[in-house]
Coordinates of C-alpha atoms and ligand atoms in Angstrom, one line a residue:
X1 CA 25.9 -4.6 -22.2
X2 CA 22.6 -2.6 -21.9
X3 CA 22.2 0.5 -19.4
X4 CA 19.9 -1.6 -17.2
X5 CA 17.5 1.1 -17.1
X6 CA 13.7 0.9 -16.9
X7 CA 10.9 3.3 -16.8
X8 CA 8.4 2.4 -14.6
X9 CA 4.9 4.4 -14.4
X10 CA 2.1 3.7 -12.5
X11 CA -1.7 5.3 -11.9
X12 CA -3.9 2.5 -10.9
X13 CA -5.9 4.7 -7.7
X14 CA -4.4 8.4 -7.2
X15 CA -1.0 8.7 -8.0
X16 CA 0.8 9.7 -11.1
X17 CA 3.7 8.2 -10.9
X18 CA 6.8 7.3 -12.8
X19 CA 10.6 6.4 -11.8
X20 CA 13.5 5.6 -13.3
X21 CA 15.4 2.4 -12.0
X22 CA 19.0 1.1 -13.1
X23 CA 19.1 -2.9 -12.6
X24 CA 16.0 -3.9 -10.5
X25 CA 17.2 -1.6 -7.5
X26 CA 19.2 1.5 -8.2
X27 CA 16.2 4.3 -8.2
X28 CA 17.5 7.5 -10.2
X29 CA 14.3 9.0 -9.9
X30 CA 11.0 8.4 -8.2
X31 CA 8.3 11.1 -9.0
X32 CA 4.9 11.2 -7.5
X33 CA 2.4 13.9 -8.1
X34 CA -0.6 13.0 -5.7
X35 CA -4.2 13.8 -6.1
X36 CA -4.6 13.6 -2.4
X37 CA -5.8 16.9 -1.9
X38 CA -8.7 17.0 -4.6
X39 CA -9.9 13.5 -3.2
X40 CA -9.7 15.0 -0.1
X41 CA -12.2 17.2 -0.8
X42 CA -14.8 14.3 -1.1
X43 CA -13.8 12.2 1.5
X44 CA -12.2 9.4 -0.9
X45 CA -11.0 8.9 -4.4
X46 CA -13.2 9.9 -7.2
X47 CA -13.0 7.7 -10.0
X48 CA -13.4 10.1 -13.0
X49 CA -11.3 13.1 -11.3
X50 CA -8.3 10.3 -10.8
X51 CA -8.6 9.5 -14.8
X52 CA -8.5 13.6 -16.1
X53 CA -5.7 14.5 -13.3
X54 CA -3.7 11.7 -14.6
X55 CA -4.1 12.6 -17.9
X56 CA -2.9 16.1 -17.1
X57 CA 0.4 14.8 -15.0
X58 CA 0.9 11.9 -17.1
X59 CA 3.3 13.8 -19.5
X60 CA 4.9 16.1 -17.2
X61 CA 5.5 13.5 -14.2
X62 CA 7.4 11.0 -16.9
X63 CA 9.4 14.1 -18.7
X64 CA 10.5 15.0 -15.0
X65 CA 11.5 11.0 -13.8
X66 CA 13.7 11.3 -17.0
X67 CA 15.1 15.1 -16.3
X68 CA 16.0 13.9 -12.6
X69 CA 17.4 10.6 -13.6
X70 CA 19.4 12.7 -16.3
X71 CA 19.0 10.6 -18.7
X72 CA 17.8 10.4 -22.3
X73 CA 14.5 8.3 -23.6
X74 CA 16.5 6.7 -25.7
X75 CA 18.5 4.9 -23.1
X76 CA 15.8 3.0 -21.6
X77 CA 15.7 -0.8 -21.9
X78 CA 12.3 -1.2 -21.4
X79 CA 8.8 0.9 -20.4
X80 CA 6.8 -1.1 -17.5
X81 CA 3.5 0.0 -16.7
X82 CA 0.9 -1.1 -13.8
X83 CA -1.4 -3.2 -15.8
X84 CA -4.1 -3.4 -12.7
X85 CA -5.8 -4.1 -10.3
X86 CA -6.8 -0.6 -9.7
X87 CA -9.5 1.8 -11.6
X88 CA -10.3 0.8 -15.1
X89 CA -10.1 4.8 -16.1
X90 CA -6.8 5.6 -14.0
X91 CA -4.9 2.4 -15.0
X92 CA -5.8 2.8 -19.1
X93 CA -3.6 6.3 -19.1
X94 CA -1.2 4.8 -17.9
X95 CA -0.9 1.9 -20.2
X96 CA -1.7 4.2 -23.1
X97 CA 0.9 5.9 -22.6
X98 CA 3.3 3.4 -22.0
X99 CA 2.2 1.5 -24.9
X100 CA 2.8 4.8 -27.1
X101 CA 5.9 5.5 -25.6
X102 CA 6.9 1.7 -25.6
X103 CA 5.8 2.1 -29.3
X104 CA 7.5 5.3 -30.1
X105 CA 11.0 4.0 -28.9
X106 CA 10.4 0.6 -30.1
X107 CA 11.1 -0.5 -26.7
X108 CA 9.8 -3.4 -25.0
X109 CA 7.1 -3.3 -22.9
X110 CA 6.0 -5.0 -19.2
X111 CA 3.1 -5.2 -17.9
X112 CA 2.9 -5.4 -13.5
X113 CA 0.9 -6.1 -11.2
X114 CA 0.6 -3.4 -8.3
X115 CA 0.5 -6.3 -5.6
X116 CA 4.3 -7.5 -7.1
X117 CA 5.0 -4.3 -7.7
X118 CA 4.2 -3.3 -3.6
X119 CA 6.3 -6.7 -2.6
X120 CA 9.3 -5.6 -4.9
X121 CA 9.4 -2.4 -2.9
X122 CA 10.9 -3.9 -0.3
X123 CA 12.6 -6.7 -2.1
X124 CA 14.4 -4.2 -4.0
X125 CA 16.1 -3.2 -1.1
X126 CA 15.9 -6.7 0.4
X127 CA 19.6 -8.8 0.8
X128 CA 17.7 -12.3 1.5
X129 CA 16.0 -12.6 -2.2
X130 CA 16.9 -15.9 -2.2
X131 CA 14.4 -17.6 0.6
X132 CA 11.0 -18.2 0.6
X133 CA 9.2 -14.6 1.5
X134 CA 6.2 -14.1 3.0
X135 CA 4.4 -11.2 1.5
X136 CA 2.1 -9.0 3.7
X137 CA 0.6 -6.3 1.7
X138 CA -1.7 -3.9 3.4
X139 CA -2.8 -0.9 1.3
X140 CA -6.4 1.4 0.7
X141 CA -7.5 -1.8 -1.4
X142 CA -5.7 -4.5 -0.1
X143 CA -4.7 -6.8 2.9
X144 CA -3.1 -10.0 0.9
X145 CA -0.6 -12.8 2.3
X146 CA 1.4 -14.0 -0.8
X147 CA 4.3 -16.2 -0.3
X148 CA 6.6 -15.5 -3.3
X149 CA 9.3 -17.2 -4.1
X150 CA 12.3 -17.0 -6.9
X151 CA 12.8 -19.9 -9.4
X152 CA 15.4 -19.6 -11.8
X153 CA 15.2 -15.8 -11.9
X154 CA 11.6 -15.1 -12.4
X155 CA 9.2 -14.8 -8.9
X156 CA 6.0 -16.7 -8.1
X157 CA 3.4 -15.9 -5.6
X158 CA 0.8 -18.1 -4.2
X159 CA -2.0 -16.1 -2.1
X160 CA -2.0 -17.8 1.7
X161 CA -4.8 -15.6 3.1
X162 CA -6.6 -11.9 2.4
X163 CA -9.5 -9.3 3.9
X164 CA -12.7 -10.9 3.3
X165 CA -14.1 -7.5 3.5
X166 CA -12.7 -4.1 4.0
X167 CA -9.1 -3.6 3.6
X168 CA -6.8 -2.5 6.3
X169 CA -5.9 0.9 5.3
X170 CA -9.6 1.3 4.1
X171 CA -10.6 0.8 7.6
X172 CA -8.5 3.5 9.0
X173 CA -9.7 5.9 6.3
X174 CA -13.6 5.0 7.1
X175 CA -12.6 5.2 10.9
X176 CA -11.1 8.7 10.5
X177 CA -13.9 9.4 8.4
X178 CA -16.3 8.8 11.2
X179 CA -14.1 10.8 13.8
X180 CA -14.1 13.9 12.0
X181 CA -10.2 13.4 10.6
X182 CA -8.9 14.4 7.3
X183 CA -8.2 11.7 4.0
X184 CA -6.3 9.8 4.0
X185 CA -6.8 8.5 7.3
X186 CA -3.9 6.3 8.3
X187 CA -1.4 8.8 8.7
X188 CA -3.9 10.8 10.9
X189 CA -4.7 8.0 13.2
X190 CA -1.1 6.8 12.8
X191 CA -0.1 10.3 14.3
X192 CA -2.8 11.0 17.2
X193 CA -2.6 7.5 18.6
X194 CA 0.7 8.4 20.5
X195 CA -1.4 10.5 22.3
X196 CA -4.4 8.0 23.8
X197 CA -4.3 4.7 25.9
X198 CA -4.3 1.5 23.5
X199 CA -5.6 -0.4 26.1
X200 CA -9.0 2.4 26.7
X201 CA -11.1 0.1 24.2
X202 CA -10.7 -3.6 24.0
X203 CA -11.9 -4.2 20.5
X204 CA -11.8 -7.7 19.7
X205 CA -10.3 -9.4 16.4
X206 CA -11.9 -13.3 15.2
X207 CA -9.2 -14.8 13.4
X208 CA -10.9 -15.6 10.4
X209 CA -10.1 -19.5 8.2
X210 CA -11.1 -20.3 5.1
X211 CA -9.7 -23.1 4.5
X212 CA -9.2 -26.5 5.7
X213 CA -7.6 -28.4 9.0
X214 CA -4.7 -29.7 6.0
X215 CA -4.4 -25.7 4.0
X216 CA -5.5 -23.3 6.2
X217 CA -5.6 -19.5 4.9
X218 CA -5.1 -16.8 7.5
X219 CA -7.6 -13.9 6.3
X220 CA -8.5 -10.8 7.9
X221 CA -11.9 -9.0 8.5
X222 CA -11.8 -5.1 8.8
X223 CA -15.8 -4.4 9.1
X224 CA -16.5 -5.6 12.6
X225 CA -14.2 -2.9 13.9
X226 CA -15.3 0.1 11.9
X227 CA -18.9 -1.1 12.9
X228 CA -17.6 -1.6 16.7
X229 CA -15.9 2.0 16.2
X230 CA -19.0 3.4 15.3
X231 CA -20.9 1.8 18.3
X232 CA -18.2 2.9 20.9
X233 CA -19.2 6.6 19.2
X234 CA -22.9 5.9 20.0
X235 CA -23.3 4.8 23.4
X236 CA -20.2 7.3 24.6
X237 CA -21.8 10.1 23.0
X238 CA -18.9 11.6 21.4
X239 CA -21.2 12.4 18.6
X240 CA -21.0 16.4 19.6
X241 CA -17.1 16.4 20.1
X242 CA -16.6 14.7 16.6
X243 CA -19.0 17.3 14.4
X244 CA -17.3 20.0 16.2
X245 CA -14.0 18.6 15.3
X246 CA -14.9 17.9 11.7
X247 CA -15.9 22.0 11.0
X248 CA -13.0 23.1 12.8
X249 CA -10.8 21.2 10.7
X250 CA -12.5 22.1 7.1
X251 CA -12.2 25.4 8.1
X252 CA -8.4 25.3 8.0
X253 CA -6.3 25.2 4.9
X254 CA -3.8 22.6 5.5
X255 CA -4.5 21.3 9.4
X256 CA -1.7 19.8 11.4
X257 CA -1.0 17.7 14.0
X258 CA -1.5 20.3 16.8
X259 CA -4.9 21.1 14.9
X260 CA -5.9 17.6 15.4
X261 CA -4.8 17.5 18.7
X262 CA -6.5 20.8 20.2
X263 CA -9.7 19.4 18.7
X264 CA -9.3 16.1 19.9
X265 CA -10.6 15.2 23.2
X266 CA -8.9 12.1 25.5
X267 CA -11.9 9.6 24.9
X268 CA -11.3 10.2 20.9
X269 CA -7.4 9.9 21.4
X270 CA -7.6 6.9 23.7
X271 CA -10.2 5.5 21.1
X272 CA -7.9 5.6 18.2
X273 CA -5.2 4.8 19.9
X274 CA -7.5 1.3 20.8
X275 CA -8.0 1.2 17.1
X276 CA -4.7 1.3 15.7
X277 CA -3.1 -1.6 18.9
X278 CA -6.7 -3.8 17.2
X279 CA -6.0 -3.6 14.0
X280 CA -1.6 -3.5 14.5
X281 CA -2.2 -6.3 16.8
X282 CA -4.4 -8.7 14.1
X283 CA -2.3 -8.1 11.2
X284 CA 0.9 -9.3 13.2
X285 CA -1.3 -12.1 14.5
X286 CA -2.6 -13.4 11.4
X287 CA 1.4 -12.9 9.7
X288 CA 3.1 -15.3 11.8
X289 CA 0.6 -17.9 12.2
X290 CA 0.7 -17.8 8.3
X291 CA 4.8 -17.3 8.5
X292 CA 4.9 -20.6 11.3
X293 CA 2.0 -22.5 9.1
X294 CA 4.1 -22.3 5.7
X295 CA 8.0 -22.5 7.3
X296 CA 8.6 -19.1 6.1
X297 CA 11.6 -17.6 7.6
X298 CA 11.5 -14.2 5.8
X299 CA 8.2 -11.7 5.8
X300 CA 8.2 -8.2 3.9
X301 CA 5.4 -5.8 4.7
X302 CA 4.5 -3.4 2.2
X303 CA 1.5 -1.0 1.0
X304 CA 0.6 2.1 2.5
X305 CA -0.2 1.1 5.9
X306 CA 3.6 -0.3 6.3
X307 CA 4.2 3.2 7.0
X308 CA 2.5 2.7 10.3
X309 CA 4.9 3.3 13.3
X310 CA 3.3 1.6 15.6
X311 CA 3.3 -1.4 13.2
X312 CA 6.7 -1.3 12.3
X313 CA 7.9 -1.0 16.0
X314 CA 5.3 -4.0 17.2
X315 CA 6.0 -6.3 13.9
X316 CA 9.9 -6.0 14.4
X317 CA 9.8 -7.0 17.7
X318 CA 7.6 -9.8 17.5
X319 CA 9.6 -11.1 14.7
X320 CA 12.7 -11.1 16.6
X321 CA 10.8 -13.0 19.2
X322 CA 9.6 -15.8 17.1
X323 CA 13.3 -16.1 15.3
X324 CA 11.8 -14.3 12.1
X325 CA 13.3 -11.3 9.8
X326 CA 10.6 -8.6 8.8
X327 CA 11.3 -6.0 6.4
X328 CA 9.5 -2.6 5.0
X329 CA 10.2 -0.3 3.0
X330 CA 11.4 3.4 3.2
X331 CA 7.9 5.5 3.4
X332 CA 9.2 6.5 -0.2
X333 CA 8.1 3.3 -1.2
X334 CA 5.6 2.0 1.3
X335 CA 2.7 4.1 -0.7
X336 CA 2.1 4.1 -4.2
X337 CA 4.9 5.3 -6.1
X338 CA 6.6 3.7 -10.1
X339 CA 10.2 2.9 -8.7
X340 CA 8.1 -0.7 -7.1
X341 CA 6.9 -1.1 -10.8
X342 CA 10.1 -0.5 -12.1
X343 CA 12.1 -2.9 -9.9
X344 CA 9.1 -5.6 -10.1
X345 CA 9.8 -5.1 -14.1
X346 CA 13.2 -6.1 -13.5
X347 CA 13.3 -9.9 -13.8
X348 CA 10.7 -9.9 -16.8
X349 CA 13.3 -7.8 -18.6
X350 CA 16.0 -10.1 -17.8
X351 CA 13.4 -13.3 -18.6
X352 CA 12.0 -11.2 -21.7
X353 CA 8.8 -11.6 -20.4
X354 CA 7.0 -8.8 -22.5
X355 CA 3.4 -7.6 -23.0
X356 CA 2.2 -7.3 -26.4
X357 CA 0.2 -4.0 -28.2
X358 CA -3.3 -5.8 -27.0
X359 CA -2.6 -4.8 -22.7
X360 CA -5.3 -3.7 -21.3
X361 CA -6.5 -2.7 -18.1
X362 CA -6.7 -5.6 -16.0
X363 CA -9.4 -3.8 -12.9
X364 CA -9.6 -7.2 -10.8
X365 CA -6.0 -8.6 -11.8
X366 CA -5.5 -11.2 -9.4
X367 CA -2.3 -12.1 -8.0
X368 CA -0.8 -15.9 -7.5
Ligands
KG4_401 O1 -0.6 1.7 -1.1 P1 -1.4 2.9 -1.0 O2 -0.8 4.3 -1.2 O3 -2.6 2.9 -2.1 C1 -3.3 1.7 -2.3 O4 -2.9 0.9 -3.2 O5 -4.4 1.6 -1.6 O6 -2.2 2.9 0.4 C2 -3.0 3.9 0.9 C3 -3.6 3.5 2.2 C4 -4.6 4.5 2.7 O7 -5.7 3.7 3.2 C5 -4.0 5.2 3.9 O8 -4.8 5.6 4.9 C6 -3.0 4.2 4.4 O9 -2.5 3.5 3.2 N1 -1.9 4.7 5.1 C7 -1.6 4.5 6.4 C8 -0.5 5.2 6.8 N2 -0.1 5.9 5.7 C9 -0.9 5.6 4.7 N3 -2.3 3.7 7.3 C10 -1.8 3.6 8.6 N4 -0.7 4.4 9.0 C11 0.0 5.2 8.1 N5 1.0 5.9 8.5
ZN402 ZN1 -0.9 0.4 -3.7

């Protein structure tokens, strides 16, 4: 009997992360350092900062997953390592080291991709593995339908629908952008949209098709609202209120949500607010129609915009409505973290599905 133990790390976007899973599930560590802050700085993530931070917490933020799981090297099974898509520079120190380390153990090694890995976030803590799942995931650089199914223990995905432009969670971050909020965005606009009327702004959604009458896909669009966003700013001249915001806010430190909120007037909380039902209100749309199209009975929302309240609340509900189970996963796991690449690892172990010496970074690595 092995010890079931995997070591997952991941650093495709701005995360250093690495975890230390027993069995597919069991997460004895899950470390994170973020680079949030220093992208903050610049409004977004900077490609070449993201590579030299992770090669400065590579080291420590795998010697720590280890320490916490209080374990030894030596009793890993297997290294699994995000092998895209995600940023050429950030995902090859990564892999380098995993290969090393892999190498270095003589270990075997896996390489994941980030989509499974944000769908095995959730199916890791998932009881219904066994049904078709319909896979929503809606991230900074994704807003995918997969439906994924288990065959004789190893998991296939076939994509049903995605963005055709922005994603989801890049739309929040250009939207808070454009109001004068901090980066990331979601969890800002997430937080003040308690506070304003969703119904203030009736920003309207086209339910985008691809496909055909016989296979339909169920996409999404994310530009027309940042561009309607932009125009609501315009002609309600809220222009003033906004640059005022956006220098009272760089001038503190770490702002909070009572920051925000004293320099956040009610058209700018009712507009986000308006934002956030929009954009809540599409991706549950688009989900079931894909969920009723392809009989699935199960649906698992992952990424970092599952963190969103307002869509967990709204997408539980309408489930239950319609007969259907969703499930997310604990905000632990909802943004980028190595625990999802460890579980997603799991099944390749058991099928020894293994990468050879030659992974590389895979920028574009498509799913299904
Ligand atoms: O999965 P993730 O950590 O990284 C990517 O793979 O992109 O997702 C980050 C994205 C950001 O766009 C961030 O604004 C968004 O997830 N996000 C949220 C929330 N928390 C993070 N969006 C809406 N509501 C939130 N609470
Ligand atoms: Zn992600």
């Amino acid at each position: 009997m092995g010890t079931g133990l995997i070591l997952g790390i991941e650093s495709s976007c701005d995360e250093t992360a690495a975890s230390v899973v027993r069995g597919g599930h069991e997460v004895l560590s899950n470390i994170v350092a973020s680079q949030m802050q220093m992208h903050a700085l610049y409004g977004g993530v900077v490609p070449e900062l993201a590579s030299r931070e992770h090669l400065r917490n590579i080291v420590p933020v795998v010697r720590e997953a280890l320490t916490q799981a209080n374990i030894a090297a030596q009793d890993l099974e297997a290294i699994a390592v995000t092998a895209g898509p995600g940023l050429a520079g950030a995902l090859l120190v990564g892999i380098s080291f995993a290969k090393a380390y892999s190498f270095g153990l003589s270990k075997p090694l896996i390489a994941v991709n980030h989509l499974e890995g944000h769908i095995h976030a959730v199916l890791m803590q998932s009881p219904q593995q066994d049904e078709q799942q319909l896979a929503l995931v809606v991230s900074g650089g994704h807003t995918h339908l997969y439906l994924a199914q288990q065959n004789q223990g190893a998991w296939s995905y076939r994509n049903v629908g995605r963005t055709v432009d922005d994603a989801a969670g890049e739309a929040y971050d250009k939207v808070a952008k454009l109001l004068g909020l901090g980066y990331p965005g979601g969890p800002w606009i997430d937080k003040l949209s308690t506070y304003g009327n969703p119904k203030a702004v009736p920003f309207r959604f086209v339910e985008i098709n691809r496909g055909t009458t016989e296979a339909p896909t169920f996409d999404f669009s994310f530009s027309g609202i940042k561009t309607a966003v932009l125009r609501h700013v315009e002609t309600h001249g809220l222009k003033p209120s906004i640059e005022a915001r956006r220098t009272a806010l760089a001038a503190i430190e770490n702002p909070t949500l009572e920051d925000a909120l004293a320099h956040t007037d009610q058209p700018t909380r009712d507009l986000i607010a308006s934002f956030q039902h929009a954009v809540v209100g599409n991706l549950i749309r688009q989900t079931l129609a894909a969920a009723q199209h392809h009989n699935a009975r199960s649906i698992v929302v992952s990424g970092g915009v599952a963190a969103n309240r307002e869509l967990r609340t709204r997408f539980t509900e309408a489930a239950e409505k319609n007969g259907l189970t969703v499930h997310f996963p604990t905000a632990a796991l909802s943004t980028d973290n190595a625990a999802m690449i460890a579980a997603a690892a799991w099944p390749k172990f058991l099928q020894q599905d293994f990468a050879t010496a030659a992974l590389n970074a895979t920028p574009q690595l498509r799913l299904g």
